[in-house]
Tab-separated table of C-alpha atoms in Angstrom:
chain	number	residue	atom	x	y	z
A	1	MET	CA	-1.548	-1.487	6.577
A	2	TYR	CA	-4.535	-0.245	8.594
A	3	SER	CA	-4.788	3.432	9.462
A	4	THR	CA	-7.547	2.619	12.005
A	5	LEU	CA	-5.434	-0.024	13.697
A	6	GLU	CA	-2.460	2.313	13.582
A	7	GLN	CA	-4.501	4.968	15.364
A	8	LYS	CA	-5.484	2.472	18.072
A	9	TYR	CA	-1.885	1.374	18.442
A	10	GLN	CA	-0.723	4.973	18.750
A	11	ARG	CA	-3.500	5.661	21.277
A	12	ILE	CA	-2.350	2.744	23.464
A	13	GLN	CA	1.222	4.006	23.194
A	14	LYS	CA	0.184	7.501	24.258
A	15	GLU	CA	-1.898	6.183	27.151
A	16	LEU	CA	0.932	3.990	28.418
A	17	MET	CA	3.352	6.877	28.060
A	18	ALA	CA	0.964	9.200	29.909
A	19	GLY	CA	0.616	6.637	32.712
A	20	ALA	CA	4.372	6.277	32.987
A	21	ILE	CA	4.855	10.055	33.078
A	22	ALA	CA	2.149	10.417	35.730
A	23	LEU	CA	3.769	7.692	37.835
A	24	GLY	CA	7.114	9.437	37.479
A	25	GLY	CA	5.457	12.671	38.588
A	26	VAL	CA	4.006	10.983	41.677
A	27	PHE	CA	7.436	9.555	42.492
A	28	LEU	CA	9.000	13.003	42.154
A	29	ILE	CA	6.337	14.620	44.371
A	30	GLY	CA	6.817	11.950	47.051
A	31	THR	CA	10.588	12.267	46.997
A	32	LEU	CA	10.485	16.063	47.217
A	33	TRP	CA	8.016	15.923	50.109
A	34	TYR	CA	10.109	13.583	52.227
A	35	TRP	CA	13.255	15.533	51.356
A	36	LEU	CA	11.983	19.095	51.792
A	37	VAL	CA	9.155	18.747	54.303
A	38	GLU	CA	10.313	15.817	56.411
A	39	GLY	CA	13.973	16.766	56.079
A	40	TRP	CA	15.220	13.323	55.029
A	41	SER	CA	18.172	12.616	52.768
A	42	TRP	CA	17.683	12.091	49.034
A	43	GLU	CA	18.305	8.354	49.374
A	44	ASP	CA	15.836	7.882	52.217
A	45	ALA	CA	13.220	10.056	50.497
A	46	ALA	CA	13.452	8.118	47.233
A	47	TYR	CA	13.456	4.760	49.065
A	48	MET	CA	10.382	5.688	51.108
A	49	THR	CA	8.553	6.813	47.967
A	50	VAL	CA	9.334	3.569	46.130
A	51	ILE	CA	8.212	1.238	48.947
A	52	THR	CA	5.101	3.374	49.436
A	53	LEU	CA	4.112	3.264	45.769
A	54	ALA	CA	4.930	-0.440	45.600
A	55	THR	CA	2.857	-1.101	48.750
A	56	VAL	CA	5.395	-3.675	49.987
A	57	GLY	CA	4.812	-2.758	53.647
A	58	TYR	CA	8.409	-2.446	54.815
A	59	GLY	CA	7.432	0.212	57.357
A	60	GLU	CA	8.474	3.831	57.758
A	61	THR	CA	12.097	4.695	57.005
A	62	HIS	CA	11.924	7.387	59.715
A	63	PRO	CA	9.092	8.126	62.170
A	64	LEU	CA	6.320	10.206	60.594
A	65	GLY	CA	3.936	12.649	62.202
A	66	SER	CA	0.242	12.990	61.418
A	67	ARG	CA	0.908	15.261	58.449
A	68	GLY	CA	3.491	12.839	56.997
A	69	ARG	CA	1.180	9.849	57.396
A	70	LEU	CA	-1.704	11.657	55.706
A	71	PHE	CA	0.591	12.496	52.789
A	72	THR	CA	1.765	8.877	52.645
A	73	ILE	CA	-1.859	7.692	52.463
A	74	ALA	CA	-2.498	10.090	49.584
A	75	LEU	CA	0.698	8.927	47.912
A	76	ILE	CA	-0.431	5.298	48.174
A	77	PHE	CA	-3.768	6.088	46.549
A	78	LEU	CA	-2.121	8.057	43.747
A	79	GLY	CA	0.317	5.226	43.150
A	80	LEU	CA	-2.415	2.594	43.082
A	81	ILE	CA	-4.470	4.632	40.614
A	82	ASN	CA	-1.513	5.191	38.289
A	83	ILE	CA	-0.218	1.632	38.454
A	84	GLY	CA	-3.740	0.253	38.004
A	85	TYR	CA	-4.223	2.451	34.945
A	86	ILE	CA	-0.929	1.305	33.412
A	87	VAL	CA	-1.706	-2.373	34.107
A	88	ASN	CA	-5.172	-1.960	32.599
A	89	ARG	CA	-3.828	-0.363	29.415
A	90	PHE	CA	-1.022	-2.900	29.139
A	91	THR	CA	-3.412	-5.839	29.631
A	92	GLU	CA	-5.785	-4.474	27.003
A	93	ALA	CA	-2.907	-4.061	24.574
A	94	ILE	CA	-1.873	-7.688	25.089
A	95	ILE	CA	-5.412	-9.079	24.844
A	96	GLN	CA	-6.219	-7.060	21.722
A	97	GLY	CA	-2.882	-7.946	20.166
A	98	TYR	CA	-1.801	-4.333	19.667
A	99	PHE	CA	1.868	-5.115	20.209
A	100	GLN	CA	1.834	-7.869	17.588
A	101	GLN	CA	-0.099	-5.601	15.254
A	102	GLY	CA	2.391	-2.846	15.973
A	103	ILE	CA	5.190	-5.076	14.739
A	104	ARG	CA	3.134	-5.828	11.633
A	105	LEU	CA	2.505	-2.130	11.090
A	106	GLN	CA	6.227	-1.432	11.241
A	107	GLN	CA	6.873	-4.180	8.703
A	108	GLN	CA	4.113	-2.871	6.432
A	109	ARG	CA	5.437	0.666	6.725
A	110	ARG	CA	8.904	-0.465	5.690
A	111	LEU	CA	7.347	-2.382	2.799
A	112	MET	CA	5.448	0.718	1.658
A	113	GLU	CA	8.625	2.771	1.796
A	114	SER	CA	10.491	0.172	-0.274
A	115	LEU	CA	7.875	0.019	-3.053
A	116	SER	CA	9.059	1.362	-6.385
A	117	GLN	CA	7.771	1.044	-9.958
A	118	HIS	CA	4.603	-0.421	-8.467
A	119	TYR	CA	0.878	-0.235	-9.184
A	120	ILE	CA	-1.817	1.255	-6.963
A	121	ILE	CA	-5.370	-0.098	-6.893
A	122	CYS	CA	-7.907	2.305	-5.379
A	123	GLY	CA	-10.957	0.386	-4.207
A	124	PHE	CA	-11.310	-3.302	-3.367
A	125	SER	CA	-14.833	-3.905	-4.599
A	126	ARG	CA	-15.603	-6.600	-7.171
A	127	THR	CA	-13.724	-4.673	-9.836
A	128	GLY	CA	-10.736	-4.027	-7.588
A	129	ARG	CA	-10.563	-7.666	-6.514
A	130	GLN	CA	-10.428	-8.819	-10.117
A	131	ILE	CA	-7.695	-6.281	-10.925
A	132	ALA	CA	-5.679	-7.472	-7.929
A	133	LYS	CA	-6.114	-11.070	-9.048
A	134	GLU	CA	-4.772	-10.246	-12.517
A	135	PHE	CA	-1.871	-8.244	-11.101
A	136	ARG	CA	-0.930	-11.142	-8.856
A	137	ALA	CA	-1.079	-13.502	-11.845
A	138	GLU	CA	1.277	-11.172	-13.727
A	139	GLY	CA	3.674	-11.062	-10.781
A	140	VAL	CA	3.764	-7.262	-10.499
A	141	SER	CA	4.118	-5.399	-7.214
A	142	PHE	CA	1.029	-3.451	-6.189
A	143	VAL	CA	-0.756	-1.980	-3.189
A	144	VAL	CA	-4.489	-1.724	-2.505
A	145	ILE	CA	-6.203	1.316	-0.973
A	146	ASP	CA	-9.685	1.116	0.532
A	147	SER	CA	-11.490	3.102	3.215
A	148	GLU	CA	-13.765	0.277	4.378
A	149	ALA	CA	-12.420	-1.902	7.210
A	150	GLU	CA	-14.225	-4.972	5.866
A	151	SER	CA	-12.637	-4.614	2.419
A	152	VAL	CA	-9.224	-4.011	3.981
A	153	GLN	CA	-9.522	-7.173	6.076
A	154	ARG	CA	-10.566	-9.165	3.034
A	155	ALA	CA	-7.602	-7.883	1.054
A	156	GLN	CA	-5.261	-8.796	3.889
A	157	LEU	CA	-6.725	-12.302	4.122
A	158	GLU	CA	-5.990	-12.733	0.425
A	159	GLY	CA	-2.369	-11.762	1.055
A	160	TYR	CA	-2.325	-8.328	-0.600
A	161	THR	CA	-0.430	-5.282	0.597
A	162	VAL	CA	-3.214	-2.931	1.673
A	163	TYR	CA	-3.641	0.492	3.234
A	164	GLN	CA	-6.862	1.734	4.789
A	165	GLY	CA	-7.518	5.316	3.821
A	166	ASP	CA	-9.261	7.746	1.475
A	167	ALA	CA	-7.647	7.474	-1.968
A	168	THR	CA	-8.775	10.985	-2.880
A	169	LEU	CA	-6.494	12.501	-0.231
A	170	ASP	CA	-2.910	13.463	-1.046
A	171	ASP	CA	-1.661	12.144	2.303
A	172	THR	CA	-3.035	8.676	1.568
A	173	LEU	CA	-1.403	8.602	-1.863
A	174	PHE	CA	1.920	9.698	-0.365
A	175	LYS	CA	1.652	6.842	2.162
A	176	VAL	CA	1.553	4.288	-0.686
A	177	GLY	CA	4.412	5.873	-2.646
A	178	ILE	CA	2.517	7.694	-5.389
A	179	GLU	CA	5.703	9.534	-6.414
A	180	ARG	CA	7.440	6.178	-7.125
A	181	ALA	CA	4.493	4.354	-8.728
A	182	ILE	CA	4.113	3.796	-12.457
A	183	CYS	CA	0.353	3.289	-12.619
A	184	ILE	CA	-2.744	3.978	-10.521
A	185	VAL	CA	-6.100	2.305	-11.103
A	186	ALA	CA	-9.096	4.217	-9.735
A	187	ALA	CA	-11.765	1.543	-9.248
A	188	LEU	CA	-13.823	3.294	-6.577
A	189	PRO	CA	-17.642	2.970	-6.714
A	190	SER	CA	-18.177	6.723	-7.171
A	191	ASP	CA	-17.279	8.515	-10.404
A	192	ALA	CA	-16.564	11.679	-8.410
A	193	GLU	CA	-14.104	9.813	-6.172
A	194	ASN	CA	-12.369	8.358	-9.207
A	195	LEU	CA	-12.084	11.819	-10.742
A	196	TYR	CA	-10.608	13.286	-7.541
A	197	THR	CA	-8.204	10.381	-7.295
A	198	VAL	CA	-6.980	10.844	-10.863
A	199	LEU	CA	-6.566	14.588	-10.382
A	200	SER	CA	-4.607	14.081	-7.146
A	201	ALA	CA	-2.422	11.361	-8.647
A	202	LYS	CA	-1.584	13.393	-11.739
A	203	THR	CA	-0.766	16.421	-9.595
A	204	LEU	CA	1.554	14.468	-7.305
A	205	ASN	CA	3.140	12.433	-10.099
A	206	PRO	CA	2.567	13.822	-13.612
A	207	GLU	CA	4.361	10.826	-15.179
A	208	ILE	CA	2.079	8.198	-13.629
A	209	ARG	CA	-0.336	6.310	-15.862
A	210	ALA	CA	-3.899	6.683	-14.568
A	211	ILE	CA	-6.641	4.172	-15.328
A	212	ALA	CA	-10.150	4.983	-14.114
A	213	ARG	CA	-13.526	3.301	-13.858
A	214	ALA	CA	-16.580	5.195	-15.124
A	215	SER	CA	-20.240	4.364	-14.616
A	216	THR	CA	-21.666	6.718	-17.252
A	217	GLU	CA	-20.601	8.133	-20.586
A	218	GLU	CA	-20.581	11.640	-19.100
A	219	ALA	CA	-18.239	10.508	-16.328
A	220	LEU	CA	-16.030	8.857	-18.946
A	221	GLN	CA	-15.576	12.175	-20.748
A	222	LYS	CA	-14.897	14.071	-17.515
A	223	LEU	CA	-12.294	11.548	-16.400
A	224	GLN	CA	-10.558	11.861	-19.759
A	225	ARG	CA	-10.532	15.639	-19.391
A	226	GLY	CA	-9.262	15.189	-15.825
A	227	GLY	CA	-6.106	13.485	-17.092
A	228	ALA	CA	-6.952	9.774	-17.060
A	229	ASP	CA	-4.860	7.902	-19.645
A	230	ALA	CA	-7.555	5.268	-20.049
A	231	VAL	CA	-11.149	5.159	-18.842
A	232	ILE	CA	-13.061	1.893	-18.647
A	233	SER	CA	-16.826	1.651	-18.316
A	234	PRO	CA	-17.828	-1.830	-17.065
A	235	TYR	CA	-21.234	-1.461	-18.689
A	236	ILE	CA	-19.960	-0.402	-22.108
A	237	THR	CA	-17.101	-2.904	-22.058
A	238	GLY	CA	-19.371	-5.657	-20.757
A	239	GLY	CA	-21.895	-4.996	-23.512
A	240	LYS	CA	-19.210	-5.141	-26.197
A	241	ARG	CA	-17.809	-8.385	-24.829
A	242	MET	CA	-21.247	-9.966	-24.651
A	243	ALA	CA	-21.881	-8.998	-28.269
A	244	ALA	CA	-18.487	-10.396	-29.270
A	245	ALA	CA	-19.215	-13.625	-27.375
A	246	ALA	CA	-22.424	-13.970	-29.375
A	247	LEU	CA	-20.962	-13.059	-32.779
A	248	ARG	CA	-17.336	-14.257	-32.578
A	249	PRO	CA	-17.045	-16.690	-29.639
A	250	GLN	CA	-13.810	-18.361	-30.770
A	251	VAL	CA	-12.082	-15.026	-31.360
A	252	LEU	CA	-13.128	-13.814	-27.912
A	253	ASP	CA	-11.925	-17.013	-26.244
A	254	PHE	CA	-8.571	-16.693	-27.992
A	255	VAL	CA	-8.131	-13.030	-27.026
A	256	ASP	CA	-9.144	-13.724	-23.428
A	257	GLY	CA	-6.710	-16.597	-23.349
A	258	ILE	CA	-3.715	-14.404	-24.173
A	259	LEU	CA	-4.702	-11.350	-22.153
A	260	THR	CA	-5.762	-12.704	-18.756
A	261	GLY	CA	-5.200	-15.621	-16.447
A	262	ALA	CA	-2.179	-17.314	-14.938
A	263	ASP	CA	-2.228	-20.590	-16.884
A	264	ARG	CA	-1.699	-19.186	-20.364
A	265	GLN	CA	0.662	-20.562	-23.006
A	266	LEU	CA	0.614	-17.433	-25.177
A	267	TYR	CA	1.007	-13.879	-23.905
A	268	MET	CA	0.897	-10.373	-25.293
A	269	GLU	CA	3.297	-7.590	-24.334
A	270	GLU	CA	4.275	-4.142	-25.559
A	271	PHE	CA	7.774	-2.762	-26.080
A	272	LEU	CA	8.876	0.818	-26.547
A	273	LEU	CA	11.659	1.333	-29.057
A	274	ASP	CA	14.322	3.532	-27.520
A	275	PRO	CA	17.306	4.344	-29.781
A	276	ALA	CA	19.549	4.199	-26.717
A	277	PHE	CA	18.692	0.509	-26.240
A	278	CYS	CA	17.360	-0.788	-29.551
A	279	PRO	CA	19.872	-1.338	-32.405
A	280	PHE	CA	17.094	-1.903	-34.970
A	281	VAL	CA	15.609	1.595	-35.025
A	282	GLY	CA	15.577	2.777	-38.634
A	283	GLN	CA	15.586	-0.768	-40.028
A	284	SER	CA	12.697	-2.678	-41.542
A	285	LEU	CA	11.116	-5.670	-39.815
A	286	GLN	CA	12.604	-7.891	-42.511
A	287	LYS	CA	16.144	-6.713	-41.743
A	288	ALA	CA	15.605	-6.792	-37.973
A	289	LYS	CA	14.557	-10.474	-38.171
A	290	LEU	CA	12.725	-10.249	-34.859
A	291	ARG	CA	10.547	-13.230	-35.673
A	292	SER	CA	13.459	-15.522	-36.519
A	293	GLN	CA	15.566	-14.342	-33.567
A	294	SER	CA	12.928	-14.573	-30.863
A	295	GLY	CA	9.981	-16.501	-32.237
A	296	ALA	CA	7.605	-13.746	-31.108
A	297	LEU	CA	5.082	-12.328	-33.552
A	298	VAL	CA	4.746	-8.550	-34.045
A	299	LEU	CA	0.983	-8.002	-34.228
A	300	ALA	CA	0.908	-4.215	-34.481
A	301	ILE	CA	2.986	-1.071	-34.201
A	302	ARG	CA	1.825	2.124	-32.551
A	303	ARG	CA	3.704	5.152	-33.886
A	304	SER	CA	4.692	7.967	-31.537
A	305	ASP	CA	1.994	10.174	-33.106
A	306	GLY	CA	-0.697	7.609	-32.222
A	307	THR	CA	-1.002	5.983	-35.650
A	308	LEU	CA	-1.684	2.234	-35.384
A	309	ILE	CA	-0.242	-0.146	-37.966
A	310	GLY	CA	-1.998	-3.496	-37.743
A	311	GLY	CA	-0.284	-6.545	-39.206
A	312	PRO	CA	2.953	-4.773	-40.212
A	313	THR	CA	4.777	-6.224	-43.228
A	314	GLY	CA	8.471	-6.922	-43.629
A	315	ASP	CA	8.919	-3.515	-45.270
A	316	THR	CA	7.585	-1.631	-42.245
A	317	VAL	CA	10.379	0.516	-40.819
A	318	LEU	CA	10.919	0.688	-37.056
A	319	MET	CA	10.966	4.296	-35.881
A	320	PRO	CA	12.070	5.915	-32.602
A	321	GLY	CA	9.191	6.002	-30.121
A	322	ASP	CA	7.329	3.114	-31.765
A	323	THR	CA	5.515	0.706	-29.471
A	324	LEU	CA	5.560	-2.885	-30.686
A	325	ILE	CA	2.653	-5.112	-29.652
A	326	CYS	CA	3.931	-8.673	-29.698
A	327	MET	CA	2.556	-12.142	-29.014
A	328	GLY	CA	4.376	-15.306	-28.052
A	329	THR	CA	5.290	-17.650	-25.247
A	330	ALA	CA	6.899	-16.344	-22.083
A	331	GLU	CA	10.323	-17.434	-23.350
A	332	GLN	CA	9.803	-15.807	-26.739
A	333	LEU	CA	8.730	-12.518	-25.163
A	334	ARG	CA	11.710	-12.566	-22.838
A	335	SER	CA	13.925	-13.112	-25.846
A	336	ILE	CA	12.486	-10.194	-27.827
A	337	ASN	CA	12.621	-8.116	-24.646
A	338	GLN	CA	16.382	-8.611	-24.515
A	339	ILE	CA	16.670	-7.722	-28.185
A	340	LEU	CA	14.581	-4.556	-28.179
A	341	GLY	CA	15.009	-3.268	-24.635
A	342	PRO	CA	12.093	-3.185	-22.175
A	343	ILE	CA	9.275	-0.660	-22.132
A	344	ARG	CA	10.233	-0.108	-18.474
A	345	PRO	CA	13.614	-0.383	-16.727
A	346	GLN	CA	12.741	-3.647	-14.983
A	347	ASN	CA	12.799	-7.011	-16.683
A	348	LEU	CA	9.787	-8.309	-18.555
A	349	ARG	CA	7.194	-9.793	-16.262
A	350	LYS	CA	6.563	-13.489	-16.453
A	351	PRO	CA	3.033	-14.460	-15.388
A	352	ARG	CA	2.919	-16.942	-12.563
A	353	ASN	CA	1.497	-20.393	-12.901
A	354	GLY	CA	-1.552	-21.488	-10.963
């Protein structure tokens, strides 16, 4: 959805409406003149006004004096100016494709209003494009926000749902359904913009998960204080990955293979244990038999207090609020998803092929 295009479309609508109102005003003035001044009937006055404005040349309905003919000349000029203006605006709208774009805007608006439990990507730079690519591979619903027309056009060409606007503004976030979203990713080029975006998002939807990009360590700390649930620095993360690629290349390839991409055989997913859905809360992993029932491997457990248990044993007890980090095929993760209950109300995502 383009706010700039929407403004142009609304401008054309207003101009056409203004032209139509002006033409109606000219018609009313002409009818009143012939009725009140010339003393004609309503029908004759309206008929004379129509044929005059239409310049069809049918002749005078009743004989006119000098004053009436001068008024008729003025009426013709006013009509030509108004009709010419309307035709000009209408032709421009057709040539520029505003009516087709208007239909698209209506469709996009309805799509925005129907979004729920979706993700919001703020910024369609190199980082934003990669995030969108991963989201598409995971099959999740998301919308992109960017203020640059060129980035918006590129996002549209790639088939993404996009809105042109300033992500730091509350109105823009409302337009993309911030109150119904589950996660916002602030990937704008400026740390200040990312901070404002996180603050606005958390104010409008305190339950939303906010992920932010930081260029410096100082910005990372400020974004964390501003309410970001996770802050990623491309430089710090890139340096760590480069070091890992040098020291442990096979480990890095394996981790990359299960975290990103659309052609994976193994995936990782997290599941929140809710006593209302999970019948195994309070039992040990050995008694729950999650591995034998689903085939998925429980790699780690994050307790509700933040404690991480890596490589849990069969004696590890499942507690309310635990988050299980599991690995397996798409079918195995779907199976354990049905057993444990999803971390979110919707079904477990299955990454797309290709």
